[in-house]
Short mmCIF file of C-alpha atoms (C1' of nucleotides) in Angstrom, two decimals:
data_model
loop_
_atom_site.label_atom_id
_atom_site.label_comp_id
_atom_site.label_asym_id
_atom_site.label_seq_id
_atom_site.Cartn_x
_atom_site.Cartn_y
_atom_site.Cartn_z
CA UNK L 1 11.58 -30.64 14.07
CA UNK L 2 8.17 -29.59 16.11
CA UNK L 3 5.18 -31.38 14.59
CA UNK L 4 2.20 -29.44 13.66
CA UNK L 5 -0.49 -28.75 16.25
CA UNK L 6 -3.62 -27.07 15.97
CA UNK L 7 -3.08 -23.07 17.08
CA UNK L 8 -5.51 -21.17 18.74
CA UNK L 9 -6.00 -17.26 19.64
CA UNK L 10 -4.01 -17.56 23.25
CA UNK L 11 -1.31 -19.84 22.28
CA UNK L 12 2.45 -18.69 23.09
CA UNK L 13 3.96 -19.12 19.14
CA UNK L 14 7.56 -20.74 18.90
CA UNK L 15 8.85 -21.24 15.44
CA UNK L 16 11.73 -22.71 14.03
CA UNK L 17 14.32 -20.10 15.18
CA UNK L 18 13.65 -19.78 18.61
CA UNK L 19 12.01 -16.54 18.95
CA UNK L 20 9.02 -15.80 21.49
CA UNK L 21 5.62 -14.10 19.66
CA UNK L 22 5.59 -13.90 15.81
CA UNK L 23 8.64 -14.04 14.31
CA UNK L 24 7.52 -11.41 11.46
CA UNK L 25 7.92 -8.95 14.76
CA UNK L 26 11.68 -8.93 14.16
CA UNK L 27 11.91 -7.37 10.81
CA UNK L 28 11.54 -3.54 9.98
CA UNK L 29 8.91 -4.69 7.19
CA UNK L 30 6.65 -5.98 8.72
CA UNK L 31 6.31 -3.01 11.58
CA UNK L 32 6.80 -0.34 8.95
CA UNK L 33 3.37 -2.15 7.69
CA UNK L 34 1.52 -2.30 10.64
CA UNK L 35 2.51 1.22 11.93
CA UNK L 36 1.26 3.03 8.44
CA UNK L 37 -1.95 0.82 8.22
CA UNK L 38 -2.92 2.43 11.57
CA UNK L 39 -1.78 6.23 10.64
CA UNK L 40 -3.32 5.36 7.49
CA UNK L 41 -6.64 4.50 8.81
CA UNK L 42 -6.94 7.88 10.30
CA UNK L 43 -5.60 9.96 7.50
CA UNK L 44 -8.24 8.51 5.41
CA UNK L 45 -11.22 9.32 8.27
CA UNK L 46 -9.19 12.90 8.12
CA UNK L 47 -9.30 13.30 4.45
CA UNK L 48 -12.70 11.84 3.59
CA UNK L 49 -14.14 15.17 5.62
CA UNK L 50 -12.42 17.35 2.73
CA UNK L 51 -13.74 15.01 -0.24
CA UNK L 52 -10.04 13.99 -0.79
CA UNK L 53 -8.02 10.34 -1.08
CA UNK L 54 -4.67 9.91 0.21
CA UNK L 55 -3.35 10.44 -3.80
CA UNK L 56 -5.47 13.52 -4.06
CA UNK L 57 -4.07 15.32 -1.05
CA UNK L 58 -0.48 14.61 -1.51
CA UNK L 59 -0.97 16.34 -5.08
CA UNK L 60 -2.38 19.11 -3.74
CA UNK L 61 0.41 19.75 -1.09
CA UNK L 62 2.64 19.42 -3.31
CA UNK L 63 1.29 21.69 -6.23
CA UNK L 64 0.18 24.19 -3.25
CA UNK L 65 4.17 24.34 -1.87
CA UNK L 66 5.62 24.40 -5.53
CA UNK L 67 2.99 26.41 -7.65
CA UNK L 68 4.11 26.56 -11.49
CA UNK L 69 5.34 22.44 -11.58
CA UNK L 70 4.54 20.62 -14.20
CA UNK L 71 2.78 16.78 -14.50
CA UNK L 72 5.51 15.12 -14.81
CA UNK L 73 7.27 17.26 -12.08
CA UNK L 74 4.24 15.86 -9.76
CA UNK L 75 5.01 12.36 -10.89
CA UNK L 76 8.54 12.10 -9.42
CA UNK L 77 7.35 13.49 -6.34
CA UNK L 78 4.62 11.62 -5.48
CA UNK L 79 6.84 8.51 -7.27
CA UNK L 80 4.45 7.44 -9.67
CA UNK L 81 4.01 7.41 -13.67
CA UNK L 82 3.12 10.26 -15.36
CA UNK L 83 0.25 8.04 -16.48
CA UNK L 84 -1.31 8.43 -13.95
CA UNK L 85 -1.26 11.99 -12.55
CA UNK L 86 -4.06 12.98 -15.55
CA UNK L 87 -6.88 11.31 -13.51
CA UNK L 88 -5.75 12.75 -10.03
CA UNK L 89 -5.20 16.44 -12.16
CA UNK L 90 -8.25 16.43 -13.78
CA UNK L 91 -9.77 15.59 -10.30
CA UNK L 92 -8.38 18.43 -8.69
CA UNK L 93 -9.12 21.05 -11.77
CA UNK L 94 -12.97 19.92 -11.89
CA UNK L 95 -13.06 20.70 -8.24
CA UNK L 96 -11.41 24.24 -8.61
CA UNK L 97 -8.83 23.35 -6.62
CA UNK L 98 -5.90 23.85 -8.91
CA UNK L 99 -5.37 25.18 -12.89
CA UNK L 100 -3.59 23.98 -15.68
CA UNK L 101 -2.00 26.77 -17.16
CA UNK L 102 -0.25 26.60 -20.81
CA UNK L 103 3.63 27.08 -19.99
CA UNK L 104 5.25 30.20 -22.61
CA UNK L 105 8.32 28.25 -22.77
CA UNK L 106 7.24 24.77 -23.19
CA UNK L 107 3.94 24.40 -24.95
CA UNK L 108 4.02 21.12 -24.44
CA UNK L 109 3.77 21.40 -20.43
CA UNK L 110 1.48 23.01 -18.04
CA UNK L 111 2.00 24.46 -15.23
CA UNK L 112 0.15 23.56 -12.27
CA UNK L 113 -1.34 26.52 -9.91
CA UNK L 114 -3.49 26.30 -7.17
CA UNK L 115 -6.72 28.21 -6.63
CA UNK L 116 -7.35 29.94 -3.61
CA UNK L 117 -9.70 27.45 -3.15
CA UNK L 118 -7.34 24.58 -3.08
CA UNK L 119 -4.66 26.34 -0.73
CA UNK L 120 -7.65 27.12 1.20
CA UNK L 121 -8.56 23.16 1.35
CA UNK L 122 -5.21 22.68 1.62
CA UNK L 123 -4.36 24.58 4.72
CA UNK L 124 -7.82 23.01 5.96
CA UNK L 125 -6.78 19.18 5.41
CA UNK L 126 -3.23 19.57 6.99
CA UNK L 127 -4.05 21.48 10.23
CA UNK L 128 -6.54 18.44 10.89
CA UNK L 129 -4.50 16.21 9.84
CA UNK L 130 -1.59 17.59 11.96
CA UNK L 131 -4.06 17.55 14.71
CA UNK L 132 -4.93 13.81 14.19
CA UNK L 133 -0.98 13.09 13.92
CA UNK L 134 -0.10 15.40 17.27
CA UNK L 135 -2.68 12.69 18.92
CA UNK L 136 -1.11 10.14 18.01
CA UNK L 137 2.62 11.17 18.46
CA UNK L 138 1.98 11.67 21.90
CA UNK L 139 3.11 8.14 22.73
CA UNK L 140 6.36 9.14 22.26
CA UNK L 141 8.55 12.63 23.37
CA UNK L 142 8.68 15.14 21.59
CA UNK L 143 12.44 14.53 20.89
CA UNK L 144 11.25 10.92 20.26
CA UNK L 145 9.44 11.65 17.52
CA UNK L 146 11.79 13.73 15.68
CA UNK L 147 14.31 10.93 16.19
CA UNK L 148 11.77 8.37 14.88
CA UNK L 149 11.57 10.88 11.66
CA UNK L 150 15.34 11.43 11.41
CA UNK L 151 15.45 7.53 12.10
CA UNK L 152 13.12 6.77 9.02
CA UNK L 153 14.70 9.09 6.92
CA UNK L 154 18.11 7.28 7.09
CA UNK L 155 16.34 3.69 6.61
CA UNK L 156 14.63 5.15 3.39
CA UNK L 157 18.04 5.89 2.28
CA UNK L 158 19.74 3.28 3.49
CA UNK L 159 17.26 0.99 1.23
CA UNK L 160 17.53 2.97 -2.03
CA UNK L 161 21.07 2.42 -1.86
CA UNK L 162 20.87 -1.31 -1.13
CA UNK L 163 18.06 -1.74 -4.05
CA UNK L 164 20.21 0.12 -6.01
CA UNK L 165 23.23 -2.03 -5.53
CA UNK L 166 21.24 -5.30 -5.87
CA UNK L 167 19.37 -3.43 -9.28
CA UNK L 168 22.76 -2.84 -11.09
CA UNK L 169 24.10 -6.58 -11.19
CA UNK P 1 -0.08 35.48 0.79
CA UNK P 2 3.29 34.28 -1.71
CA UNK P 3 2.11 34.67 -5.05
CA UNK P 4 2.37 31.05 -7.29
CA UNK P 5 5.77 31.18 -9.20
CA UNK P 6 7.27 28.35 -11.29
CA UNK P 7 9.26 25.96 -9.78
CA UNK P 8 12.60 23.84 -10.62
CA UNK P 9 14.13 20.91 -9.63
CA UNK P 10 16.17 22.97 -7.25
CA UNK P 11 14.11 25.50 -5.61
CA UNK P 12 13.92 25.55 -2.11
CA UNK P 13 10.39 25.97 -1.07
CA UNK P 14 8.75 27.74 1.35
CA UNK P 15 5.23 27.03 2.08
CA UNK P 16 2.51 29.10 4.02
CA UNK P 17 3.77 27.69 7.72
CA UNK P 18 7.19 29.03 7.53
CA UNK P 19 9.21 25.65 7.17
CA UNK P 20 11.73 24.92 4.94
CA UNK P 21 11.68 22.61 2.61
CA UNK P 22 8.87 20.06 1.71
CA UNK P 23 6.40 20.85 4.75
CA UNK P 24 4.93 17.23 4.71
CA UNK P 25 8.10 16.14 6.21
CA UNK P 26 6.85 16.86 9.40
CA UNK P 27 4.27 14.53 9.20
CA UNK P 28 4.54 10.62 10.28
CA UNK P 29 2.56 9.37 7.87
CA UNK P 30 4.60 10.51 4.96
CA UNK P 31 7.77 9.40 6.70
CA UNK P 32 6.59 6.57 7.62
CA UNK P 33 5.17 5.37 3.69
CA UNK P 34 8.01 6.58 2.39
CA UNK P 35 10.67 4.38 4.42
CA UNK P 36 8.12 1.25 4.05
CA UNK P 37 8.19 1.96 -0.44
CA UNK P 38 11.94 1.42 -0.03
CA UNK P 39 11.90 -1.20 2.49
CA UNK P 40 8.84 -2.97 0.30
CA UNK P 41 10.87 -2.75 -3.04
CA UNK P 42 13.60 -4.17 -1.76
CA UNK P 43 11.59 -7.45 0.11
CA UNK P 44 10.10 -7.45 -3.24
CA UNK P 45 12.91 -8.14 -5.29
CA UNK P 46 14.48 -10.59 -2.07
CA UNK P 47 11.11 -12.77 -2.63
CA UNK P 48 10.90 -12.70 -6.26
CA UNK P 49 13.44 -15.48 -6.32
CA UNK P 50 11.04 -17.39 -3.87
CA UNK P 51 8.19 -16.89 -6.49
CA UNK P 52 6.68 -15.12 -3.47
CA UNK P 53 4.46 -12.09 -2.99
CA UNK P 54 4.65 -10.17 -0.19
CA UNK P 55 1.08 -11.45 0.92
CA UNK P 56 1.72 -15.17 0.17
CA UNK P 57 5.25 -14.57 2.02
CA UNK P 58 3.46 -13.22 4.94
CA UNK P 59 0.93 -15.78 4.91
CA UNK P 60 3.63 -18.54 4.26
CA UNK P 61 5.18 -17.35 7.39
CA UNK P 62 1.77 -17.42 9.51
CA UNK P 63 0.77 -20.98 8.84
CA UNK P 64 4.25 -22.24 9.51
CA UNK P 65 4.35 -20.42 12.82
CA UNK P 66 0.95 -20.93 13.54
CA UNK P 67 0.11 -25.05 12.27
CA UNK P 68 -3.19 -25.91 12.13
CA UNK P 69 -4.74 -22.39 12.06
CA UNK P 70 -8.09 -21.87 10.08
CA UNK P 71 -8.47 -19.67 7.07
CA UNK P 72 -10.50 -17.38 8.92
CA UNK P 73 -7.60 -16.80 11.85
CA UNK P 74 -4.94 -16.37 8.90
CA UNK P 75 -7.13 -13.77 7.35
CA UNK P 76 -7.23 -11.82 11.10
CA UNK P 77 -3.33 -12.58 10.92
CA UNK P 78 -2.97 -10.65 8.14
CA UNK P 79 -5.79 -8.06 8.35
CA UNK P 80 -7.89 -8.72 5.24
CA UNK P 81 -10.85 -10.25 4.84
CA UNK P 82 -11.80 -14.25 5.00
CA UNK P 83 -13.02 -13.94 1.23
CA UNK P 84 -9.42 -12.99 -0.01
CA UNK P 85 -7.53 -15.08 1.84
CA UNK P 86 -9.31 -18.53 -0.22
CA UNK P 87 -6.77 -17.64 -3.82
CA UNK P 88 -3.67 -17.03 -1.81
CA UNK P 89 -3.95 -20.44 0.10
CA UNK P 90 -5.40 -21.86 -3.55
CA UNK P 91 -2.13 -20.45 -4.39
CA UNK P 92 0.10 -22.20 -1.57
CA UNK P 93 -1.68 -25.67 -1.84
CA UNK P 94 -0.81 -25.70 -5.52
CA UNK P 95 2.14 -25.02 -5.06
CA UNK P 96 2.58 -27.86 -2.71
CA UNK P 97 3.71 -25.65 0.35
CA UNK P 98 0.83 -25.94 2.39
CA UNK P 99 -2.27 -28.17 2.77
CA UNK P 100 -5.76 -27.81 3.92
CA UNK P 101 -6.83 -30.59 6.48
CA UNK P 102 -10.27 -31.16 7.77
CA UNK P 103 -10.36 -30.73 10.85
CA UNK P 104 -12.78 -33.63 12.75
CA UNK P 105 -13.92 -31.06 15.52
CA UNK P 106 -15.84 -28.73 13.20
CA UNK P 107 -16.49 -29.83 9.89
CA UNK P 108 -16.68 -26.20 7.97
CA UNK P 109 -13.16 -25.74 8.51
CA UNK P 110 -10.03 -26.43 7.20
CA UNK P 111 -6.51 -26.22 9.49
CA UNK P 112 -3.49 -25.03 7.69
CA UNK P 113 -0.92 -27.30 7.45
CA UNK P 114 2.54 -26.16 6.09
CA UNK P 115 4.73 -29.02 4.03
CA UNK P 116 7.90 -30.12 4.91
CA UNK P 117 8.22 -27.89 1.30
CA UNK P 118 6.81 -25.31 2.87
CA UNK P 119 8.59 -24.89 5.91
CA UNK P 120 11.98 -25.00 3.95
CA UNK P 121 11.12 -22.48 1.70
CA UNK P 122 9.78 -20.08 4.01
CA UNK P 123 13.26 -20.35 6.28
CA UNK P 124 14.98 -19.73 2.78
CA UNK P 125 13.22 -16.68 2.40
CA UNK P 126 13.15 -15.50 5.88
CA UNK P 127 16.94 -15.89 5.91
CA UNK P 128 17.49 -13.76 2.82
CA UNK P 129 14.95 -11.53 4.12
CA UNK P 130 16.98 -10.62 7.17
CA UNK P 131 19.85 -10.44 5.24
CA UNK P 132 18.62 -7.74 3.25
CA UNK P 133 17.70 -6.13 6.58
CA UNK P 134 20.25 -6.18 8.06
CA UNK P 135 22.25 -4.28 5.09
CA UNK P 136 19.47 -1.42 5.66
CA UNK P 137 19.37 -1.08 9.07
CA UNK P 138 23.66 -1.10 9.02
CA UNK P 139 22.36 3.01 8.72
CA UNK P 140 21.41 2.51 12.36
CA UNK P 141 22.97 1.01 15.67
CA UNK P 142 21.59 -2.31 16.99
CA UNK P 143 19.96 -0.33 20.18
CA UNK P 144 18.99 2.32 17.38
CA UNK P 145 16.59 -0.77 15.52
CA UNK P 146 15.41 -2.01 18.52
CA UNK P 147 14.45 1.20 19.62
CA UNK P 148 13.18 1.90 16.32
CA UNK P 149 10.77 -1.05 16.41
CA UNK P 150 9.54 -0.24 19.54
CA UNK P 151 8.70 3.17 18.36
CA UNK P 152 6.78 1.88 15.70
CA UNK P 153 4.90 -0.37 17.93
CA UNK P 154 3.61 2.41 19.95
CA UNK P 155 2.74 4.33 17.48
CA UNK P 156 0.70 1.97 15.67
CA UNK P 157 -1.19 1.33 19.40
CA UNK P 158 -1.76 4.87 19.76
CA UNK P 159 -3.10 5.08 15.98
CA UNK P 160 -5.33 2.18 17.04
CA UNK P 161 -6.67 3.82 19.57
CA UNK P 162 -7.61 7.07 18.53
CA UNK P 163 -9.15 5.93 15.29
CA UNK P 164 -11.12 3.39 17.70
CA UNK P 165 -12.34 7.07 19.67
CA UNK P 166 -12.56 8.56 16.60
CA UNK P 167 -15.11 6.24 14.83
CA UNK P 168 -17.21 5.21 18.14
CA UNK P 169 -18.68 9.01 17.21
"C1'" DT H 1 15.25 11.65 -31.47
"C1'" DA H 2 13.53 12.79 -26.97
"C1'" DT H 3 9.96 14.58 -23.98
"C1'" DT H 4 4.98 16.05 -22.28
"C1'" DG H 5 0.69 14.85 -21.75
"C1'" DT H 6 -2.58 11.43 -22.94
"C1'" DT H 7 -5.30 7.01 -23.74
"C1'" DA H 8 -6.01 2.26 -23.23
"C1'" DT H 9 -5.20 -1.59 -20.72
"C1'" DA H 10 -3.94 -4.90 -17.17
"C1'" DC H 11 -2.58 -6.53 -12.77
"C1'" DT H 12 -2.44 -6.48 -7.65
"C1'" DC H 13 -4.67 -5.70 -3.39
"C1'" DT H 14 -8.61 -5.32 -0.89
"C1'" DA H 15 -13.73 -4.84 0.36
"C1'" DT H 16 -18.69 -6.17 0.05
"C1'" DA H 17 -22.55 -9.12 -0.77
"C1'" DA H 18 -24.56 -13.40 -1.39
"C1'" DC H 19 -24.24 -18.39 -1.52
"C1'" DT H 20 -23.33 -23.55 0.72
"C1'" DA H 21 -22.50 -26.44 4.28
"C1'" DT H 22 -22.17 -27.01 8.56
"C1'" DA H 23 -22.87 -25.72 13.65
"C1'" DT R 1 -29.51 -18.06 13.75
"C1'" DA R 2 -24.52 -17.89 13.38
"C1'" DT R 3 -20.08 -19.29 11.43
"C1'" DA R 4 -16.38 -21.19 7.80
"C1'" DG R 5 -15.30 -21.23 3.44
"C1'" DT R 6 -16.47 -19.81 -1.14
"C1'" DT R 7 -17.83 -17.10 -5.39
"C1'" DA R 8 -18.55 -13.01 -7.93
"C1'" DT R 9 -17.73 -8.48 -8.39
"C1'" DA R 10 -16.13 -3.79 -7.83
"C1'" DG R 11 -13.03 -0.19 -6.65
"C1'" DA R 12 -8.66 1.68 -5.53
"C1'" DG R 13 -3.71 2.08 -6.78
"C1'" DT R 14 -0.20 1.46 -9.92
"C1'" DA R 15 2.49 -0.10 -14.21
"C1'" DT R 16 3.33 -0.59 -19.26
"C1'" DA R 17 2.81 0.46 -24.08
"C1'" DA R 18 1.63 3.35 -27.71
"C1'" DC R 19 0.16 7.79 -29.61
"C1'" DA R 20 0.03 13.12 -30.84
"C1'" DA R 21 2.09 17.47 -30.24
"C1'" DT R 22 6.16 19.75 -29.44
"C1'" DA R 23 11.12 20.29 -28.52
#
DNA sequence: TATTGTTATACTCTATAACTATA
DNA sequence: TATAGTTATAGAGTATAACAATA
């Protein structure tokens, strides 16, 4: 067994299994992590131009591309609780972005609508944030990055079924 | 312009660029948290039987790989700041996994230590960490991961880079 | 009874500012 | 003066539990 020894900034790491570097480097985790820090960084330096959070903007993509949903509709897809869409509504209704509009059928929904302000802000955020993303994507072909977004895709999937699996026993 | 109409569960959408579907499918960073929630709940689950969090894990993993580091190089490990890294190594020492040494050279710091503990509980987890893995990535061929890693790499790089361009301005 | 929106609350993760002891 | 660790605190982000109105 290797005995500790102090570590500084330019030493070569070998742990316990062999492995050159950081050992973290092998797992899908850990570079999932470290790849949507970095886009994250610059979505947020994107966003904070338009007055909106990562939360914020998702909501009002997704109420923009399916006009009429209701709260708890916007829950599932940004996969969080009900709970806590009211803040992130009422954000976006103060700012005139979207309306909460008493549903006929179900009065005890509302419907969510966007302004023509909010597709307007909308349209807006996403062409500069498509224009940050189309920056950074050029690392990679163009066929490389819609394999990398097929490729995620199938690992997202391939983890709700494991978690699933491991859930139910 | 499409006039708002209400939505269901079902509808296909079409939003103001033409593309099927959800539109922010296109975009990286939406792929990208999306694959790392379902990677994340599963490690979550894998290290709960570990008593682990994901950043004590990954910290865990640091000072074993990395003996004798300060707190102020596991903090750049993991990229948060100095101030929260002093609870999570609170956290490790009382648990008896690690242990902060003086070091003689410079008397302000401590070097991380991990216990003989430590080290065996961080190969337990690692191992069932990979095993989880490597049901999830099953979705992909072995070249397909590695690939798939490298990807990510780059992309995080090229992330790096333009928010560094973006924020000298 | 079940569901929609809501309130209250708590916990995790992370950042900032200010302190102390060393250098 | 600068650095390592520390403390206190605040702000996101998210989860749970309980409630009123409605189905």
């Amino acid at each position: 067994m290797p005995t500790a020894s102090p570590a500084d900034d330019s030493s070569v790491i070998k742990d316990d299994f062999g492995n050159p570097g950081n050992s973290l480097e092998a797992f899908l985790g850990y570079n999932l992590k470290r790849a949507f820090n970095a886009i994250h960084a610059n979505l947020m330096l994107t966003l904070r131009a338009f007055d909106l959070r990562m939360v914020t903007y998702s909501a009002l993509v997704v109420v923009v591309e399916r006009a009429g949903l209701r709260q708890s509709q916007l829950a599932d897809a940004l996969g969080i609780e009900r709970a806590n869409t009211v803040a992130i509504v009422d954000e976006l209704v103060n700012r005139g972005l979207i309306s909460r509009e008493r549903t006929p059928a179900d009065r005890r929904a509302y419907a969510l609508i966007p302004t023509s302000a909010g597709r307007d802000l909308c349209a807006r955020a996403m062409a500069a944030d498509r224009a940050c993303e189309a920056q950074i994507k050029a690392c990679l072909t163009q066929e490389g990055v819609r394999r990398l977004i097929a490729d995620l895709g199938r690992i997202e999937e391939a983890a709700q079924i494991v978690l699933e699996a491991r859930t139910k026993n």
